[in-house]
Amino acid sequence: MGGDHGPAIVIPGAALTLERRPDARFVIFGDEGQVVPLIDQHPKLKAVTTFHHTEVSVKMDDKPSQALRYGRYKSSMWRAIDATKTGEADVTVSAGNTGALMAMSKFCLKSMPEVDRPAIACLWPTVRGESVVLDVGATIGADARHLVDLAVMGAAMARVVFDLDRPTVGLLNVGVEEIKGVEAVKEAGRILRELNLPQMNYHGFVEGDDLGKGTVDVVVTEGFTGNIALKTAEGTARQISTYLKAAMSRSLMAKIGYLFARGAFAALKDKMDPRKVNGGVFLGLEGIVIKSHGGTDAVGFASATELGYEMARENLMAKVREMVAASARQEASAQEASAQREAAAQAATVQ
Amino acid sequence: MGGDHGPAIVIPGAALTLERRPDARFVIFGDEGQVVPLIDQHPKLKAVTTFHHTEVSVKMDDKPSQALRYGRYKSSMWRAIDATKTGEADVTVSAGNTGALMAMSKFCLKSMPEVDRPAIACLWPTVRGESVVLDVGATIGADARHLVDLAVMGAAMARVVFDLDRPTVGLLNVGVEEIKGVEAVKEAGRILRELNLPQMNYHGFVEGDDLGKGTVDVVVTEGFTGNIALKTAEGTARQISTYLKAAMSRSLMAKIGYLFARGAFAALKDKMDPRKVNGGVFLGLEGIVIKSHGGTDAVGFASATELGYEMARENLMAKVREMVAASARQEASAQEASAQREAAAQAATVQ
């Protein structure tokens, strides 16, 4: 029921996913009157869908606390999340209110024990392929501890998505020199360097322009900056599309050129299509939830659904859980070793 | 002496500025052996230049404190800033170490009395023209008070640069709804709305994608986020250029199309040329200092110099000072009025 267009894009999006992933099965929650007629238009989808009617839908502009108050246990959003908890579904996908979706996911699924706060990760297109970027808006502000969690969860996702043993991880900062930047970012860099986790290769600081370059497999930042970087990049891409369109229609020669090169332009448009990289992955919860852009269409919603499909198929959550637990153990033993060294040093001083 | 290429780009850049602004005059500071032979290659520039030999140059990777220690009073950077203070120059332009340039500018020129911390503003190209965006990296972190200062200084610059009476001002946030975002940003929004300053039109919150849209004339954010947004946009633009080049050489048809449309591509390239919007303006100091990108070439350095020329010509500093003082007066009287209202209310309660 969520997003700017509700079932009108969700149902055709699901049908599109089914075409590409014929073994997908769907559990759909929403208002019967609005949803069922749309499902009926897609017989193949109908054949593999379990539909549950819900009376309540979370509105796009409600505060998370409001949505929890009236929508807990009974809204389509809550019940879709709960389906992942009960095992009826492997992954939940929603185009609804991000804050409410995160609040309900935390409440219903709970965070992993080692993770203080969940995060939203996205796949960022780069000239080298794609990178995992997180947090793009789950929480605002981050201490060093949380940034380290983000690095571990992001690396786990990169291992799954890019099939890498030791993905490279960078901390987003305002300069690559060690002297610059926020204290929490510097401290997180020190911790990651010292831990030297076997599941990731800590690269150091990266800057905003490293995002598009694909300098590292995983870019870590707190949610405010990450959200603004993501939307700035989307805005810049749209801005350049506008320039390009204007340039290609400014003269007859340009128009003729456009006709010759239209295959190339189509490929470029496809490459820059924001719908193809739609989907924020909630990390750090005991279940997988994917947030689709609220304003997307069926094609974009299908991308988010397919991202969820892949994450479930690759068992992302188990791998994140495993890596988070392993890094927590490693940190604990590093702390113990350092405490022992200190105690030994003190004993030596006393003697 | 600053930037990645030093006098090799600064001197031709100055010569280029002189071609376009024939009434410009130059005061140049640097190492005689490196600079003078270059000036000699540009007789017109030489005719309008006063050259001062300096023994010390600030290095690009020094900490600001180091640069201040060895470079105060005698480095080319310090002396160029000091020339603006003494009145020998109207504006200082440097491609050198940003941190050192800001530290020396603060030390030499001092901040305006009403401004706690100076900022770096840039002109951001948008589909509607240009916007002023600040702070893009002078200081990290900002309380509501500092964000309001940024809004006032940015609006003053927009009035000068865009010749507007009441430029629109937006606060960069992670959502346009009032419920979202960082506490300092929300508080700054409340203050700006209540103050309702005559010199600006406070628009409300904007998001990352509003930067490229040109939704407002002035976008305000703290330096960490602003710097990352700026570099993310630059990186995205370069990334799309790479895609475009690859698309235009992928087939014979595309290459033929490119030949027909090459005028349009040249116009697009020109529009996207990062050298044309080179130059960060230091605001809130008792003098104008322009920071050029360290990695730019002569064309880019000339853009920064011409930006400085315009700012000096339009008497930016006096206008910023005037507006900062006016808004401080207005705030003070708003506070007084509110205190009086409170006292009256208390008196009424007592009676």
XYZ file of C-alpha atoms in Angstrom:
702
model
C 0.000 0.000 0.000
C 3.068 2.229 0.299
C 4.897 4.644 -1.962
C 3.489 7.448 -4.053
C 1.491 5.067 -6.268
C 0.652 2.141 -3.951
C -0.579 -1.158 -5.433
C -0.645 0.342 -8.943
C 3.138 -0.085 -9.123
C 3.692 -2.810 -6.516
C 1.545 -5.453 -8.233
C 2.885 -4.923 -11.779
C 6.365 -4.783 -10.191
C 5.827 -8.154 -8.571
C 4.558 -9.554 -11.884
C 7.743 -8.292 -13.573
C 9.898 -9.912 -10.910
C 8.099 -13.208 -11.459
C 8.915 -13.075 -15.178
C 12.607 -12.761 -14.359
C 12.657 -15.018 -11.276
C 10.108 -17.721 -12.075
C 10.676 -19.497 -8.746
C 9.676 -16.441 -6.679
C 6.557 -16.709 -4.509
C 4.649 -13.748 -3.110
C 2.819 -12.922 0.102
C 0.954 -9.654 -0.391
C -0.694 -7.525 2.289
C -3.073 -4.682 1.594
C -6.576 -3.447 1.028
C -8.574 -6.116 -0.770
C -10.610 -3.666 -2.840
C -7.520 -1.995 -4.224
C -5.138 -4.898 -4.514
C -7.111 -7.953 -5.613
C -8.383 -6.501 -8.918
C -4.771 -5.718 -9.807
C -3.570 -9.210 -8.920
C -6.405 -10.598 -11.041
C -4.882 -8.846 -14.050
C -1.757 -11.011 -13.681
C -2.853 -14.665 -13.629
C 0.694 -16.029 -13.288
C 1.308 -13.792 -10.300
C -2.035 -14.743 -8.816
C -1.092 -18.420 -9.044
C 1.946 -17.947 -6.793
C 0.542 -15.292 -4.420
C -0.995 -15.570 -0.994
C -3.029 -12.444 -0.335
C -3.918 -11.122 3.118
C -6.425 -8.327 3.520
C -5.472 -5.559 5.945
C -7.655 -2.688 7.127
C -4.897 -0.258 8.009
C -2.168 1.293 5.817
C 0.723 3.418 7.070
C 0.610 6.870 5.529
C 3.707 8.342 3.834
C 3.923 11.427 6.018
C 3.256 9.967 9.458
C 5.894 10.051 12.134
C 7.305 6.605 12.943
C 5.796 6.820 16.454
C 2.332 7.580 15.027
C 2.597 4.743 12.524
C 3.601 2.330 15.303
C 0.686 3.464 17.457
C -2.063 2.851 14.928
C -0.351 0.341 12.650
C 1.307 -2.151 14.958
C 0.138 -5.784 14.465
C -2.512 -4.829 11.920
C -1.192 -2.557 9.161
C -0.113 -4.021 5.820
C 3.436 -2.803 6.571
C 3.649 -4.483 9.959
C 2.189 -7.733 8.692
C 4.576 -7.820 5.730
C 7.504 -7.443 8.127
C 6.036 -10.023 10.479
C 5.792 -12.509 7.597
C 9.603 -12.431 7.435
C 9.754 -13.039 11.163
C 7.363 -16.012 11.134
C 9.097 -17.503 8.107
C 6.095 -17.157 5.796
C 8.352 -14.888 3.704
C 12.143 -14.778 3.233
C 12.314 -11.038 2.666
C 10.031 -8.008 3.022
C 9.888 -5.317 0.317
C 8.075 -2.016 0.784
C 7.880 1.337 -0.993
C 6.296 2.893 2.097
C 7.274 5.481 4.687
C 10.976 4.882 5.430
C 10.911 5.996 9.057
C 7.877 3.860 9.841
C 9.324 0.872 7.995
C 12.547 1.106 10.009
C 10.717 1.623 13.323
C 8.408 -1.332 12.699
C 11.284 -3.505 11.473
C 13.234 -2.783 14.655
C 10.200 -3.418 16.821
C 9.063 -6.577 15.051
C 12.309 -8.230 13.931
C 14.686 -6.805 16.579
C 18.310 -5.857 16.021
C 21.063 -8.449 16.000
C 22.525 -8.709 19.504
C 25.935 -7.248 18.533
C 24.444 -4.327 16.576
C 23.294 -1.210 18.407
C 21.522 0.408 15.511
C 20.504 -0.947 12.109
C 21.515 0.765 8.876
C 20.299 1.195 5.313
C 22.751 0.098 2.630
C 22.448 0.736 -1.103
C 24.272 -0.436 -4.189
C 25.964 2.601 -5.746
C 26.817 2.458 -9.470
C 30.471 3.326 -10.147
C 32.700 3.439 -13.223
C 34.143 0.118 -12.027
C 30.809 -1.561 -11.294
C 29.022 -1.121 -7.997
C 29.864 -0.394 -4.378
C 27.927 -0.913 -1.152
C 27.295 2.460 0.521
C 25.892 2.735 4.045
C 24.259 4.250 6.083
C 22.063 6.191 3.642
C 19.531 7.343 6.194
C 18.607 4.910 8.967
C 20.082 6.934 11.829
C 21.534 10.382 12.177
C 24.931 10.814 13.764
C 27.371 7.997 14.502
C 30.101 7.376 17.027
C 33.223 5.384 16.158
C 31.644 2.175 17.479
C 28.647 2.513 15.139
C 30.878 3.317 12.152
C 32.827 0.110 12.834
C 29.521 -1.820 12.920
C 28.596 -0.240 9.590
C 31.946 -1.296 8.124
C 31.449 -4.888 9.275
C 27.857 -5.112 8.015
C 28.731 -3.407 4.719
C 31.644 -5.776 4.173
C 29.374 -8.761 4.852
C 26.929 -7.474 2.240
C 29.742 -6.855 -0.264
C 31.020 -10.402 0.274
C 27.565 -11.703 -0.603
C 26.702 -9.349 -3.454
C 30.091 -9.104 -5.162
C 31.302 -12.582 -4.148
C 34.551 -11.229 -2.688
C 36.678 -12.700 0.100
C 38.022 -9.439 1.489
C 36.124 -6.431 0.141
C 37.909 -3.087 0.497
C 36.277 -0.694 2.962
C 36.676 3.099 3.110
C 35.420 5.671 5.607
C 33.875 8.740 3.970
C 35.704 11.850 5.109
C 36.554 15.352 3.958
C 40.175 14.578 3.140
C 42.360 11.584 2.636
C 45.068 12.830 4.989
C 44.892 11.306 8.456
C 44.888 14.791 9.965
C 41.472 15.774 8.656
C 37.874 15.059 9.497
C 35.509 14.268 12.297
C 36.837 12.696 15.494
C 34.449 9.703 15.294
C 35.609 8.943 11.752
C 39.270 9.150 12.748
C 38.672 6.911 15.769
C 36.770 4.369 13.636
C 39.733 4.365 11.228
C 42.126 3.616 14.093
C 39.923 0.764 15.354
C 39.518 -0.793 11.895
C 43.251 -0.576 11.229
C 44.089 -2.184 14.564
C 41.455 -4.915 14.309
C 42.610 -5.814 10.806
C 39.596 -8.092 10.372
C 40.114 -11.098 8.094
C 36.792 -10.476 6.300
C 37.662 -7.029 5.001
C 40.531 -4.928 3.756
C 40.377 -1.511 5.447
C 41.469 1.014 2.835
C 41.412 4.251 4.858
C 39.532 7.483 4.210
C 37.757 8.211 0.948
C 36.151 11.443 -0.293
C 32.869 12.211 -2.037
C 34.344 11.817 -5.506
C 35.581 8.314 -4.667
C 31.951 7.143 -4.614
C 31.566 7.406 -8.402
C 35.122 6.173 -9.002
C 34.446 2.952 -7.137
C 37.697 3.352 -5.179
C 36.500 0.846 -2.565
C 33.878 -1.920 -2.444
C 32.245 -0.507 0.696
C 31.868 3.166 1.648
C 30.929 3.838 5.278
C 29.377 7.059 6.586
C 26.695 8.120 9.038
C 23.112 8.389 7.846
C 22.738 12.146 7.435
C 25.778 12.549 5.197
C 25.074 9.273 3.389
C 21.517 10.283 2.572
C 22.615 13.688 1.300
C 25.445 12.184 -0.779
C 23.010 9.683 -2.337
C 20.412 12.295 -3.205
C 23.071 14.721 -4.445
C 24.385 12.071 -6.842
C 20.863 11.253 -8.060
C 20.185 14.955 -8.558
C 23.435 15.505 -10.438
C 22.683 12.580 -12.746
C 19.240 14.011 -13.528
C 20.743 17.462 -14.051
C 23.236 16.133 -16.608
C 20.472 14.200 -18.396
C 18.646 17.502 -18.731
C 21.760 19.177 -20.163
C 22.288 16.275 -22.547
C 18.708 16.372 -23.825
C 18.935 20.124 -24.342
C 22.266 19.782 -26.161
C 20.917 17.072 -28.484
C 17.966 19.169 -29.614
C 19.704 22.508 -30.017
C 20.550 22.203 -33.747
C 19.692 20.117 -36.791
C 23.185 18.643 -36.813
C 22.810 17.588 -33.207
C 19.454 16.003 -33.961
C 20.926 14.063 -36.890
C 23.807 13.009 -34.658
C 21.330 11.875 -32.063
C 19.544 9.696 -34.626
C 22.772 7.968 -35.600
C 23.841 7.489 -32.018
C 20.461 6.592 -30.579
C 21.562 3.040 -29.762
C 24.410 4.509 -27.741
C 22.085 6.977 -26.032
C 19.684 4.168 -25.170
C 22.557 2.218 -23.616
C 23.628 5.298 -21.688
C 20.097 5.940 -20.480
C 19.847 2.348 -19.395
C 23.146 2.633 -17.548
C 22.012 5.784 -15.762
C 18.503 4.483 -15.035
C 17.959 5.123 -11.323
C 15.232 2.472 -11.254
C 17.824 -0.231 -11.832
C 19.628 0.463 -8.589
C 16.478 0.919 -6.545
C 16.425 -0.658 -3.109
C 17.860 0.138 0.303
C 18.782 -2.931 2.335
C 18.111 -2.722 6.080
C 21.120 -4.306 7.784
C 21.592 -5.393 11.381
C 18.084 -6.756 11.925
C 17.004 -10.352 12.467
C 15.417 -10.411 9.026
C 15.823 -8.806 5.605
C 13.780 -5.738 4.724
C 14.198 -3.847 1.456
C 13.056 -0.255 1.076
C 12.090 0.768 -2.444
C 12.030 4.426 -3.471
C 8.549 5.772 -2.758
C 8.359 7.516 -6.129
C 9.446 4.627 -8.318
C 7.413 2.763 -10.962
C 6.820 -0.945 -11.567
C 10.259 -1.402 -13.134
C 11.921 0.213 -10.131
C 9.849 -1.754 -7.673
C 10.803 -4.947 -9.489
C 14.498 -4.008 -9.065
C 13.995 -3.644 -5.324
C 12.120 -6.951 -5.184
C 14.843 -8.715 -7.137
C 17.494 -7.247 -4.862
C 15.537 -8.744 -1.960
C 15.292 -12.051 -3.806
C 19.077 -12.144 -4.248
C 19.717 -11.191 -0.629
C 17.406 -13.970 0.574
C 18.807 -16.513 -1.863
C 22.381 -15.725 -0.799
C 21.344 -15.874 2.831
C 22.605 -12.356 3.488
C 21.304 -12.196 7.022
C 23.069 -15.323 8.231
C 26.300 -14.043 6.681
C 25.961 -10.616 8.267
C 25.159 -12.218 11.616
C 28.162 -14.520 11.357
C 30.532 -11.710 10.447
C 29.207 -9.332 13.077
C 29.645 -12.025 15.732
C 33.145 -12.907 14.474
C 34.282 -9.299 14.541
C 32.793 -8.821 18.021
C 34.797 -11.848 19.228
C 37.921 -10.478 17.587
C 37.414 -7.080 19.175
C 36.870 -8.649 22.579
C 40.044 -10.679 22.311
C 41.976 -7.622 21.076
C 40.710 -5.696 24.100
C 41.652 -8.565 26.404
C 45.133 -8.780 24.908
C 45.576 -5.041 25.322
C 44.344 -5.227 28.934
C 46.810 -8.063 29.610
C 49.656 -6.050 28.055
C 48.709 -3.102 30.251
C 48.510 -5.259 33.365
C 51.913 -6.783 32.548
C 53.372 -3.323 32.006
C 51.928 -2.131 35.311
C 53.258 -5.224 37.095
C 56.679 -4.513 35.587
C 56.473 -0.896 36.788
C 55.499 -2.022 40.287
C 58.444 -4.430 40.439
C 53.248 28.823 -5.100
C 50.268 26.638 -4.118
C 48.259 23.906 -5.768
C 49.507 20.817 -7.529
C 51.231 22.801 -10.278
C 52.253 26.083 -8.575
C 53.291 29.097 -10.667
C 53.032 27.048 -13.879
C 49.263 27.450 -13.746
C 48.926 30.557 -11.560
C 50.848 32.888 -13.875
C 49.155 31.803 -17.144
C 45.867 31.916 -15.213
C 46.521 35.518 -14.201
C 47.422 36.369 -17.818
C 44.124 34.858 -18.951
C 42.198 36.892 -16.374
C 43.908 40.054 -17.619
C 42.729 39.335 -21.173
C 39.125 39.172 -19.953
C 39.356 41.878 -17.265
C 41.755 44.412 -18.730
C 41.511 46.692 -15.681
C 42.744 44.000 -13.269
C 46.061 44.592 -11.485
C 48.142 41.889 -9.829
C 50.300 41.583 -6.737
C 52.130 38.268 -6.900
C 54.069 36.592 -4.087
C 56.428 33.675 -4.563
C 59.865 32.348 -5.285
C 61.658 34.701 -7.675
C 63.506 31.945 -9.524
C 60.310 30.074 -10.332
C 57.861 32.921 -10.813
C 59.680 35.749 -12.582
C 60.658 33.782 -15.717
C 56.976 32.884 -16.112
C 55.813 36.472 -15.671
C 58.413 37.494 -18.268
C 56.612 35.307 -20.790
C 53.505 37.517 -20.437
C 54.582 41.126 -21.102
C 51.047 42.525 -20.602
C 50.744 40.786 -17.253
C 54.229 41.953 -16.293
C 53.216 45.541 -16.984
C 50.413 45.431 -14.391
C 52.075 43.191 -11.797
C 53.948 44.005 -8.617
C 56.063 41.017 -7.694
C 57.321 40.261 -4.171
C 59.910 37.566 -3.606
C 59.222 35.198 -0.667
C 61.560 32.547 0.689
C 58.936 30.286 2.242
C 56.024 28.437 0.629
C 53.305 26.543 2.477
C 53.292 22.871 1.485
C 50.073 21.185 0.377
C 50.121 18.463 3.023
C 51.109 20.458 6.091
C 48.743 20.810 8.995
C 47.386 24.361 9.416
C 49.245 24.691 12.726
C 52.547 23.702 11.102
C 51.992 26.111 8.218
C 51.244 28.919 10.669
C 54.371 28.144 12.665
C 56.845 28.329 9.797
C 54.878 30.453 7.346
C 53.413 33.286 9.387
C 54.506 36.780 8.230
C 56.900 35.446 5.601
C 55.328 32.760 3.379
C 53.898 33.682 -0.019
C 50.462 32.610 1.261
C 50.572 34.814 4.349
C 51.855 37.807 2.442
C 49.177 37.448 -0.229
C 46.510 37.460 2.489
C 48.191 40.375 4.243
C 48.094 42.371 0.981
C 44.297 42.286 1.230
C 44.515 43.479 4.813
C 46.852 46.384 4.067
C 44.804 47.372 1.029
C 47.545 46.668 -1.474
C 45.127 44.114 -2.942
C 41.307 43.938 -3.013
C 41.134 40.154 -2.969
C 43.472 37.214 -2.369
C 43.382 34.134 -4.604
C 45.284 30.942 -3.802
C 45.351 27.350 -5.051
C 47.269 26.298 -1.935
C 46.573 24.133 1.126
C 42.948 24.872 2.143
C 43.402 24.351 5.873
C 46.473 26.569 5.995
C 44.792 29.230 3.857
C 41.797 29.336 6.199
C 43.953 29.339 9.343
C 46.157 32.155 8.034
C 43.152 34.119 6.779
C 41.524 33.922 10.216
C 44.760 34.869 11.937
C 45.666 37.703 9.579
C 42.302 39.180 8.541
C 40.238 38.204 11.626
C 36.581 37.212 11.595
C 33.806 39.772 11.433
C 32.694 40.626 14.972
C 29.236 39.021 14.584
C 30.536 35.826 12.999
C 31.903 33.023 15.169
C 33.387 30.945 12.411
C 34.057 31.740 8.757
C 32.738 29.525 5.959
C 33.597 28.524 2.406
C 30.883 29.198 -0.165
C 30.818 27.962 -3.745
C 28.686 28.635 -6.792
C 26.870 25.396 -7.659
C 25.661 24.953 -11.253
C 21.973 24.002 -11.421
C 19.440 23.417 -14.190
C 18.085 26.882 -13.412
C 21.467 28.660 -13.292
C 23.579 28.733 -10.169
C 23.114 28.596 -6.408
C 25.355 29.616 -3.514
C 26.184 26.555 -1.389
C 27.933 26.841 1.971
C 29.760 25.646 4.050
C 31.732 23.335 1.740
C 34.518 22.588 4.179
C 35.691 25.445 6.418
C 34.531 23.924 9.701
C 33.152 20.575 10.760
C 29.922 20.440 12.723
C 27.543 23.342 13.233
C 25.068 24.398 15.892
C 21.851 26.241 15.024
C 23.555 29.598 15.641
C 26.287 28.868 13.103
C 23.768 27.615 10.530
C 21.859 30.901 10.869
C 25.149 32.789 10.311
C 25.745 30.689 7.215
C 22.256 31.521 5.936
C 22.839 35.251 6.431
C 26.277 35.235 4.799
C 25.105 33.042 1.931
C 22.126 35.307 1.304
C 24.426 38.337 1.262
C 26.609 36.644 -1.338
C 23.563 35.640 -3.418
C 22.305 39.236 -3.336
C 25.634 40.369 -4.742
C 26.240 37.576 -7.253
C 22.696 37.080 -8.557
C 21.546 40.659 -8.014
C 18.494 39.599 -6.023
C 16.638 41.502 -3.308
C 15.457 38.518 -1.293
C 17.247 35.330 -2.330
C 15.546 32.090 -1.260
C 17.446 30.122 1.386
C 17.104 26.394 2.192
C 18.621 24.263 4.929
C 20.024 20.962 3.663
C 18.343 18.086 5.467
C 17.418 14.445 4.988
C 13.739 15.113 4.411
C 11.477 18.011 3.640
C 9.042 17.172 6.414
C 9.555 19.228 9.554
C 9.735 16.028 11.594
C 12.999 14.841 10.149
C 16.649 15.649 10.512
C 19.277 16.866 12.890
C 18.270 18.929 15.918
C 20.587 21.839 14.996
C 19.068 22.024 11.511
C 15.525 22.007 12.887
C 16.406 24.696 15.432
C 18.052 26.854 12.738
C 14.872 26.477 10.682
C 12.768 27.709 13.598
C 15.062 30.707 14.147
C 15.094 31.688 10.471
C 11.331 31.388 10.225
C 10.808 33.507 13.334
C 13.377 36.142 12.372
C 11.855 36.474 8.901
C 14.797 38.621 7.809
C 14.035 41.222 5.140
C 17.160 40.314 3.155
C 16.195 36.699 2.512
C 13.251 34.443 1.911
C 13.590 31.359 4.105
C 12.259 28.452 2.063
C 12.563 25.569 4.545
C 14.415 22.266 4.252
C 15.869 21.024 0.991
C 17.360 17.636 0.142
C 20.456 16.555 -1.767
C 18.651 16.398 -5.098
C 17.469 19.989 -4.726
C 21.069 21.138 -5.222
C 21.081 20.274 -8.938
C 17.485 21.405 -9.376
C 18.301 24.890 -8.126
C 15.272 24.828 -5.816
C 16.694 27.712 -3.774
C 19.286 30.440 -4.346
C 21.245 29.552 -1.214
C 21.748 26.075 0.286
C 23.054 25.989 3.854
C 24.757 23.019 5.511
C 27.675 22.347 7.840
C 31.132 21.856 6.357
C 31.493 18.077 6.524
C 28.249 17.340 4.687
C 28.738 20.275 2.318
C 32.194 19.127 1.306
C 31.020 15.563 0.730
C 27.988 16.737 -1.280
C 30.239 18.935 -3.454
C 32.761 16.182 -4.140
C 30.004 13.615 -4.699
C 28.439 15.862 -7.349
C 31.831 16.435 -9.021
C 32.486 12.696 -8.970
C 29.064 11.883 -10.416
C 29.572 14.392 -13.234
C 32.937 12.817 -14.099
C 31.404 9.348 -13.911
C 28.669 10.267 -16.389
C 31.243 11.864 -18.719
C 33.057 8.528 -18.689
C 29.823 6.675 -19.530
C 29.070 9.163 -22.293
C 32.522 8.812 -23.865
C 32.259 5.026 -23.743
C 28.754 5.103 -25.262
C 29.876 7.387 -28.130
C 32.726 5.106 -29.161
C 30.993 1.755 -28.849
C 29.816 1.453 -32.459
C 30.383 2.985 -35.888
C 26.875 4.477 -35.832
C 27.556 6.091 -32.482
C 30.838 7.521 -33.807
C 29.084 8.955 -36.854
C 26.406 10.384 -34.559
C 29.112 11.918 -32.434
C 30.631 13.633 -35.479
C 27.302 15.190 -36.421
C 26.562 16.255 -32.876
C 30.056 17.341 -31.935
C 29.022 20.985 -31.614
C 26.364 19.918 -29.116
C 28.868 17.745 -27.248
C 31.312 20.636 -27.100
C 28.579 22.850 -25.621
C 27.716 20.130 -23.110
C 31.363 19.662 -22.181
C 31.676 23.381 -21.727
C 28.567 23.421 -19.530
C 29.910 20.616 -17.381
C 33.468 21.986 -17.228
C 34.364 21.968 -13.525
C 37.043 24.592 -14.190
C 34.361 27.169 -14.913
C 32.897 27.018 -11.442
C 36.244 26.884 -9.681
C 36.622 28.991 -6.564
C 35.532 28.750 -2.947
C 34.771 32.121 -1.342
C 35.815 32.525 2.304
C 32.976 34.366 4.014
C 32.868 36.016 7.435
C 36.392 37.429 7.396
C 37.466 41.059 7.247
C 38.678 40.561 3.683
C 37.957 38.417 0.631
C 39.950 35.252 0.046
C 39.238 32.854 -2.823
C 40.394 29.252 -2.733
C 41.012 27.684 -6.128
C 41.022 23.900 -6.551
C 44.578 22.673 -6.004
C 44.460 20.413 -9.040
C 43.114 22.927 -11.554
C 44.856 24.335 -14.646
C 45.333 27.912 -15.899
C 41.737 28.125 -17.159
C 40.392 27.002 -13.798
C 42.685 29.339 -11.890
C 41.505 32.203 -14.088
C 37.895 31.363 -13.151
C 38.761 31.584 -9.467
C 40.595 34.867 -10.051
C 37.673 36.314 -11.976
C 35.281 35.240 -9.240
C 37.502 37.168 -6.833
C 37.525 40.141 -9.195
C 33.706 40.193 -9.258
C 33.442 39.825 -5.481
C 35.828 42.732 -4.985
C 34.153 44.845 -7.649
C 30.717 44.288 -6.104
C 32.103 44.999 -2.671
C 30.977 41.654 -1.344
C 32.629 42.053 2.017
C 30.945 45.333 2.902
C 27.600 43.832 1.918
C 28.133 40.693 3.979
C 29.244 42.815 6.932
C 26.214 45.075 6.613
C 23.781 42.162 6.400
C 25.398 40.227 9.237
C 25.185 43.322 11.453
C 21.571 44.007 10.418
C 20.485 40.467 11.188
C 22.313 40.543 14.535
C 20.406 43.746 15.425
C 17.159 42.143 14.355
C 17.846 39.038 16.401
C 18.690 41.131 19.424
C 15.481 43.125 19.144
C 13.482 39.903 18.603
C 15.033 38.508 21.772
C 14.281 41.715 23.661
C 10.661 41.689 22.467
C 10.306 38.077 23.511
C 11.856 38.849 26.930
C 9.419 41.757 27.358
C 6.494 39.532 26.422
C 7.648 36.973 28.956
C 8.079 39.618 31.669
C 4.594 41.001 30.893
C 3.132 37.504 31.034
C 4.866 36.861 34.344
C 3.663 40.205 35.743
C 0.125 39.283 34.634
C 0.435 35.914 36.367
C 1.688 37.562 39.565
C -1.269 39.977 39.563
